[in-house]
Amino acid sequence: MTKLAPTLVVVAISTALFGCNQSEQQDPKVSINKNPYPSTYQTLPRTSTLLTNATVLTGTGKRIDNADVLMVDGKIKAVGTQLSQDNVTVIDAKGKWITPGIVDVHSHLGVYPSPSADAHGDGNEVTSPNTAEVWAEHSVWPQDPGFNRAREGGITTLQILPGSANLIGGRGVTLKNTPATTMQAMKFPQAPYGLKMACGENPKGAYGRKRKEAPMTRMGNMAGYRQAFIEATEYKRAWDKYDADYAAGLNPTAPERDLTKDTLRGVIEGDILIHNHCYKAEEMAMMVDLGKEFNYHSGTFHHAIEGYKIADLLAENGNCAAMWPDWWGFKMEAYDMVVENVAMVDAVKKSCAIVHSDSSVTIQRLNQETAKIMHSANQNGFDLKEEHVIGWITSNAAKSLGIEDKTGSLEVGKNADVVVWNSNPFSVYAQAEQVFIDGAKVFDRQDDAYRAKSDFMLGQQ
Amino acid sequence: MEKFKKSLVVVSMLASLTPAFSFAATTAITNVKVYTSTEQGVLDGATVIIEDGKIISVNPDTVTADNTIDAQGSVLTPGFIGSMNYLGLVEVGQEKITRDTNAKEADVTFDPSLAFNPKSTAIAFARKGGITRNIVVPGGGESIFSGQAIEVELTGDWDSIVATQKAVLVELGAVHEGSRIIGMQQLINKLEETQTALDSTQTSDTAKKEEEAKPPTKEQKIFNAVVSGDMTMVVYAERASDILQLIKLKSRFNLDLVLLGAADAVVVAKQLAGANIPVVMNAMRNLPESFDSLHNSLDNAGKLAKAGVKVVLATPGDAHAIYGLRYTAGNAVANGMEYTEAMAAITSNVADTFNLDAGRIAVGKPADMVLWSGDPFEYSSTIQRMWINGEEQNMESRQDKLRDRYMQKSSMPQAYTK
C-alpha cells in the first residue's frame, strides 16, 4: 500500500499537468455525502394542545405556577398564565407539573438491548483502538423494549453511543424516542453526529491487558489519540488541497476515501461533537489540551466522576460534564464519587452540568437521579431549586448534543417535546403521565392506546 | 477513631443534658412518628424508650427516662436491612485484589465471614441510606452451591459480624454453556442423597450405625440442616418453570426455601403464597433482561404482596449503592405496593425471612433505629440520627470528606485541606 502510493502521486501529478494542457476539462468533482443514512422521522398524529393550570418548569431556569403550555403544529407556541386558543385540545393539568422532554446524552438502548443475547451485543467494536469508522446507528435495534420503558420515564431524546472499549469508539446518533420500525425513522433531523472517545482504564484494559497490544497504559492512550489526529489532520489537508485545486480549475485526483479519517476530519471541522468517556480530573484536563493541540473542541465529558475537582477548568473551556449521582466503586477511576458532583460542577459560572444514565434502568428515572443530587446538595450548603436542576436533564443535555435550538426547553418556537408529571418530578413517587414529542402524544399512563409495546414482547407468555 | 468520637458525643451529652447519666441509662425519644413494622402500624406523637441497646417500651402511658430526645415530629423507623449483596467483600469491583466474592472452588461451605471487612468504605456510605444491618452473601464459583449467608451490623466495628450460616445459596436457571437441567438435577440429587442417608441412620441396626458413626463432614452437616428445614436455602431462579420445580422440592424435602430474583414470580404468585415461600427481589427491574425474565415489571412487588407472598426488597450484587434501598421501596409504592408493605419489605420481612432479631420497633428488639426528617422513602428526607443496638452511629462517609475538601477555596492545593 505504502509502496504503491508514490506511483499514484506521480500519476496524479502527470494527470494534473496533462489536464492543464487539455484546456479546462475537469473530471466530475469528488465529494463526500455527509448524510448517507438520512432521517425519515415523521411526527405521529397530533392535534394542537393546551395544557392548563400546571406548575411549569421551563428548562431555562424559570418556574411558573398555575401556568399553561400551548402546543400548535408541533411547536411551543406560548407558555404563560391564562392562555387561550381556538380549535385546540385542552388538557386540565391542575396539580401536575410540566417539564421539557428529558434528554439523555448517554444511552446504549438498541445497541445493547433487552433481552441481553449474544446476538445483540452490537455496541462495542472491540477490534482496534481507533474505530472512528463505525456508526452506532448501524447497530440500533428499534424493537429494544427499553425505548418504551425510557419513554414512560419522560425520555423524548437520547443519544445512542458506541461502548468505551476503544480510544475512539465511533459515531453516536441522536434519536427521537418515537416507536419506529427503522432506526432512520427515529433519527433526530439535523442533529449533529457525536464521536465517542474513551479515556482511562477501558481502552488500556481491552488492548494492553487482554491482547498485549497498544495501548497498554494511560500514556499509550494519549499516544493513540494523538496518532489518530495527526493522520486525520493530514487527510483533511489532502482533501482541502483537492478542493482548492479543483476550485482553481485544475483537475486534481481526489484523495482515497477513508471512513475512519472521514469521522475525525468531521471533528476537526466542527461538524461532529466529542463525547468523551473520561472519569478522572487529570485525564479530562489532558483531553482538553488534546483538543487544543489538534484544533478541535473537547466536547462533553461523560461519567465525569471527578468533575467536581476541576469545575473551573471545565467551565473555562466550555466543556459540558455528564455525571451520575451515586455510581461508584466499580473501578478505580470511579472511586472518588461524591453525590453532589453535578451540583459542584454546576456551581461555576458558564458551567454545563448534566445528569446522564448510561443505563437502561436509570434512563427511566433521570428525574429521580437529579432529585438525589438536588436534595443531597441542599443538605450540604447549596440552595438548588427545581426550576434550576431540571436543566441538568433538559437544556444542558440538549446543548451537549448540539440541539439546544430545537429541544430541551419550553420556549416559543422550540419543538413541543413535553412531559406532564403527576406531581413534583423530584419526588420518588412522581410518574410521567403524558409525554409529547413534536406535539404528538407518544405516551399516556392512563390510556393503553398510547402505551407502545415492542414486537419482541408481543405474544410472550 | 470513630469509637473516640462516639465517646466524645456521649460526654458532651452527659455534660449538657443529664449530669446523672449512668451506664444503664434509659433514653426516651418523644414526639415521634413511629413506623413500627408491627401490627401496631404507624404511631403518631409516640414515645420509644431504649435501655442497654434494647427497645424497652413503645408508647408507654407515662415516660420516665434518664435522657430525653424530643424528636419534634420526626419519623422513626427500624433500621433498614439490606440483603443478598457483597458488602464488605469488595472495595473496588474491577480490582480483583480488592474482591473476595468469588472463587472457582467455592462450595456450600464458602463463608463470607472469613473475608468480611467492616472498614470497607461502602459500609459508611450504606449507613447513609438508613441501613443498619445486612445479609452478606458470596458470589460463589463453578458449583450451583455458592456458599453461605452471614448477618452483619453496619457499625463498621471489628465485631460487627452477628451470625454466620444464616442460609445456603443455590444458583439455578439459564446457563451460557450446557443446560439448566444439570443444575436442577444436581440440587435434586443432593437433597435425595442427604434424605436417604438421614433415613438410613434412623432405620438401620445398631451395628451398622456404629460402622457409620464417623463424624459427618462440614458439608454433610449443612445439607442435613437444609433437609431438616433448620437452615434456610436461598435459591436464585427467575423463570416460572424453575420456580414451580422448586415449589415441589420444598414440599418434598420440607425445605425452608427463599426465592431470589424471581422475575417470573408474579406468574406463579398464587402457588408461591400457598407454599409460603418468601421472594427477595429488586423492585426496579422492569426490562426483559433475558428469556428467563420476561415478566419483570415495576408493579410486581405490589402484586406479589397483594397475592400474599412475603416480599423482601433488595439490591443484589456489589454493595456500593445499597444506600438507595429506601428509594426502591418508594418506587414500589409509586407502582402499587402498600406503603406499610414496602416498609416491611426492607425491615420486618427481611428479619423474618432470614431469622434475624431485628427489623421492628417493638419491646425486646435491639434498638436499631433511624430518625428521619420526613418520609424515609423520599429524596427530600434526611437522617437526623441513627442507632445500632442503641449506640449512636457516625454518619460521615469518605464521600463527605471529599466533597467538603473540594468545597473549600484555598490558595494551597486541596491536599492541604484535611
CSV table of N, CA and C in Angstrom, one decimal, chain B residues 261-319:
chain,number,residue,atom,x,y,z
B,261,GLY,N,-34.4,-13.2,43.1
B,261,GLY,CA,-34.5,-12.9,41.7
B,261,GLY,C,-36.0,-13.0,41.3
B,262,ALA,N,-36.4,-14.1,40.9
B,262,ALA,CA,-37.8,-14.5,40.7
B,262,ALA,C,-38.5,-13.5,39.8
B,263,ALA,N,-37.9,-13.2,38.7
B,263,ALA,CA,-38.6,-12.3,37.7
B,263,ALA,C,-40.0,-12.8,37.3
B,264,ASP,N,-40.2,-14.1,37.2
B,264,ASP,CA,-41.4,-14.6,36.8
B,264,ASP,C,-42.4,-14.9,38.0
B,265,ALA,N,-41.9,-14.6,39.2
B,265,ALA,CA,-42.7,-14.9,40.4
B,265,ALA,C,-44.2,-14.5,40.3
B,266,VAL,N,-44.4,-13.4,39.6
B,266,VAL,CA,-45.8,-12.9,39.5
B,266,VAL,C,-46.7,-13.8,38.8
B,267,VAL,N,-46.1,-14.6,37.9
B,267,VAL,CA,-46.9,-15.6,37.1
B,267,VAL,C,-47.4,-16.7,38.0
B,268,VAL,N,-46.6,-17.0,39.0
B,268,VAL,CA,-47.0,-18.2,39.9
B,268,VAL,C,-47.2,-17.7,41.3
B,269,ALA,N,-47.7,-16.5,41.4
B,269,ALA,CA,-47.8,-15.8,42.8
B,269,ALA,C,-48.7,-16.7,43.7
B,270,LYS,N,-49.7,-17.2,43.2
B,270,LYS,CA,-50.7,-18.0,44.0
B,270,LYS,C,-50.0,-19.2,44.6
B,271,GLN,N,-49.2,-19.9,43.7
B,271,GLN,CA,-48.5,-21.1,44.2
B,271,GLN,C,-47.5,-20.7,45.3
B,272,LEU,N,-46.8,-19.6,45.0
B,272,LEU,CA,-45.7,-19.2,46.0
B,272,LEU,C,-46.4,-18.8,47.3
B,273,ALA,N,-47.5,-18.1,47.3
B,273,ALA,CA,-48.2,-17.8,48.5
B,273,ALA,C,-48.6,-19.0,49.2
B,274,GLY,N,-49.2,-20.0,48.5
B,274,GLY,CA,-49.7,-21.2,49.0
B,274,GLY,C,-48.6,-22.0,49.7
B,275,ALA,N,-47.4,-21.9,49.1
B,275,ALA,CA,-46.3,-22.7,49.6
B,275,ALA,C,-45.5,-21.9,50.7
B,276,ASN,N,-45.9,-20.7,51.0
B,276,ASN,CA,-45.3,-19.8,52.0
B,276,ASN,C,-43.8,-19.6,51.7
B,277,ILE,N,-43.5,-19.2,50.5
B,277,ILE,CA,-42.1,-19.0,50.1
B,277,ILE,C,-41.9,-17.5,49.9
B,278,PRO,N,-41.0,-16.9,50.7
B,278,PRO,CA,-40.7,-15.5,50.5
B,278,PRO,C,-39.9,-15.3,49.2
B,279,VAL,N,-40.0,-14.1,48.7
B,279,VAL,CA,-39.3,-13.7,47.5
B,279,VAL,C,-38.5,-12.5,47.7
B,280,VAL,N,-37.2,-12.6,47.5
B,280,VAL,CA,-36.3,-11.5,47.6
B,280,VAL,C,-36.1,-10.9,46.2
B,281,MET,N,-36.4,-9.7,46.0
B,281,MET,CA,-36.4,-9.1,44.6
B,281,MET,C,-36.0,-7.7,44.6
B,282,ASN,N,-35.5,-7.3,43.4
B,282,ASN,CA,-35.1,-5.9,43.1
B,282,ASN,C,-36.3,-5.3,42.4
B,283,ALA,N,-37.0,-4.4,43.1
B,283,ALA,CA,-38.3,-3.8,42.6
B,283,ALA,C,-38.1,-2.9,41.4
B,284,MET,N,-36.8,-2.6,41.1
B,284,MET,CA,-36.6,-1.7,40.0
B,284,MET,C,-36.5,-2.4,38.6
B,285,ARG,N,-36.6,-3.7,38.6
B,285,ARG,CA,-36.4,-4.4,37.4
B,285,ARG,C,-37.7,-4.4,36.6
B,286,ASN,N,-37.6,-3.9,35.4
B,286,ASN,CA,-38.8,-3.9,34.5
B,286,ASN,C,-38.5,-4.1,33.0
B,287,LEU,N,-37.3,-4.7,32.8
B,287,LEU,CA,-36.9,-5.0,31.4
B,287,LEU,C,-36.8,-6.5,31.2
B,288,PRO,N,-37.1,-7.0,30.1
B,288,PRO,CA,-36.9,-8.4,29.8
B,288,PRO,C,-35.5,-8.7,29.6
B,289,GLU,N,-34.7,-8.8,30.7
B,289,GLU,CA,-33.3,-8.8,30.6
B,289,GLU,C,-32.8,-10.1,29.9
B,290,SER,N,-33.6,-11.1,30.0
B,290,SER,CA,-33.2,-12.4,29.3
B,290,SER,C,-34.5,-13.2,29.1
B,291,PHE,N,-34.4,-14.3,28.5
B,291,PHE,CA,-35.6,-15.1,28.2
B,291,PHE,C,-36.1,-15.8,29.5
B,292,ASP,N,-35.3,-15.7,30.6
B,292,ASP,CA,-35.7,-16.1,31.9
B,292,ASP,C,-36.5,-15.1,32.7
B,293,SER,N,-36.5,-13.8,32.2
B,293,SER,CA,-37.1,-12.7,33.0
B,293,SER,C,-38.0,-11.9,32.1
B,294,LEU,N,-38.9,-12.5,31.5
B,294,LEU,CA,-39.8,-11.7,30.6
B,294,LEU,C,-40.9,-11.0,31.3
B,295,HIS,N,-41.0,-11.3,32.6
B,295,HIS,CA,-42.2,-10.7,33.3
B,295,HIS,C,-41.8,-9.6,34.3
B,296,ASN,N,-40.6,-9.1,34.2
B,296,ASN,CA,-40.2,-8.0,35.1
B,296,ASN,C,-41.1,-6.9,34.9
B,297,SER,N,-41.5,-6.3,36.0
B,297,SER,CA,-42.4,-5.1,35.9
B,297,SER,C,-42.3,-4.3,37.2
B,298,LEU,N,-42.5,-3.0,37.1
B,298,LEU,CA,-42.4,-2.2,38.4
B,298,LEU,C,-43.5,-2.5,39.3
B,299,ASP,N,-44.6,-3.1,38.8
B,299,ASP,CA,-45.7,-3.4,39.8
B,299,ASP,C,-45.6,-4.8,40.3
B,300,ASN,N,-44.6,-5.5,40.0
B,300,ASN,CA,-44.5,-6.9,40.6
B,300,ASN,C,-44.5,-7.0,42.1
B,301,ALA,N,-43.7,-6.1,42.7
B,301,ALA,CA,-43.6,-6.2,44.2
B,301,ALA,C,-45.0,-6.0,44.8
B,302,GLY,N,-45.7,-5.0,44.3
B,302,GLY,CA,-47.1,-4.8,44.9
B,302,GLY,C,-48.0,-6.0,44.6
B,303,LYS,N,-47.9,-6.5,43.4
B,303,LYS,CA,-48.8,-7.6,43.0
B,303,LYS,C,-48.5,-8.9,43.9
B,304,LEU,N,-47.2,-9.1,44.1
B,304,LEU,CA,-46.8,-10.3,44.9
B,304,LEU,C,-47.3,-10.1,46.3
B,305,ALA,N,-47.1,-8.9,46.9
B,305,ALA,CA,-47.6,-8.7,48.3
B,305,ALA,C,-49.1,-8.9,48.4
B,306,LYS,N,-49.8,-8.4,47.4
B,306,LYS,CA,-51.3,-8.5,47.4
B,306,LYS,C,-51.7,-10.0,47.3
B,307,ALA,N,-50.9,-10.7,46.6
B,307,ALA,CA,-51.2,-12.2,46.4
B,307,ALA,C,-50.9,-13.0,47.7
B,308,GLY,N,-50.2,-12.3,48.7
B,308,GLY,CA,-49.9,-13.0,49.9
B,308,GLY,C,-48.5,-13.5,50.0
B,309,VAL,N,-47.7,-13.1,49.1
B,309,VAL,CA,-46.3,-13.5,49.2
B,309,VAL,C,-45.5,-12.6,50.0
B,310,LYS,N,-44.6,-13.1,50.9
B,310,LYS,CA,-43.8,-12.3,51.7
B,310,LYS,C,-42.7,-11.7,50.8
B,311,VAL,N,-42.6,-10.4,50.6
B,311,VAL,CA,-41.7,-9.8,49.7
B,311,VAL,C,-40.6,-9.1,50.5
B,312,VAL,N,-39.3,-9.4,50.1
B,312,VAL,CA,-38.2,-8.7,50.6
B,312,VAL,C,-37.6,-7.9,49.5
B,313,LEU,N,-37.4,-6.6,49.7
B,313,LEU,CA,-36.8,-5.8,48.6
B,313,LEU,C,-35.3,-5.7,48.9
B,314,ALA,N,-34.5,-5.9,47.8
B,314,ALA,CA,-33.1,-5.9,47.9
B,314,ALA,C,-32.5,-5.3,46.6
B,315,THR,N,-31.2,-4.9,46.7
B,315,THR,CA,-30.4,-4.5,45.6
B,315,THR,C,-29.2,-5.4,45.5
B,316,PRO,N,-29.4,-6.6,44.9
B,316,PRO,CA,-28.3,-7.6,45.0
B,316,PRO,C,-27.0,-7.2,44.2
B,317,GLY,N,-25.9,-7.8,44.6
B,317,GLY,CA,-24.7,-7.6,43.9
B,317,GLY,C,-23.7,-6.7,44.7
B,318,ASP,N,-22.8,-6.1,44.0
B,318,ASP,CA,-21.8,-5.2,44.7
B,318,ASP,C,-22.6,-4.2,45.5
B,319,ALA,N,-22.0,-3.8,46.6
B,319,ALA,CA,-22.9,-3.0,47.6
B,319,ALA,C,-22.6,-1.5,47.6
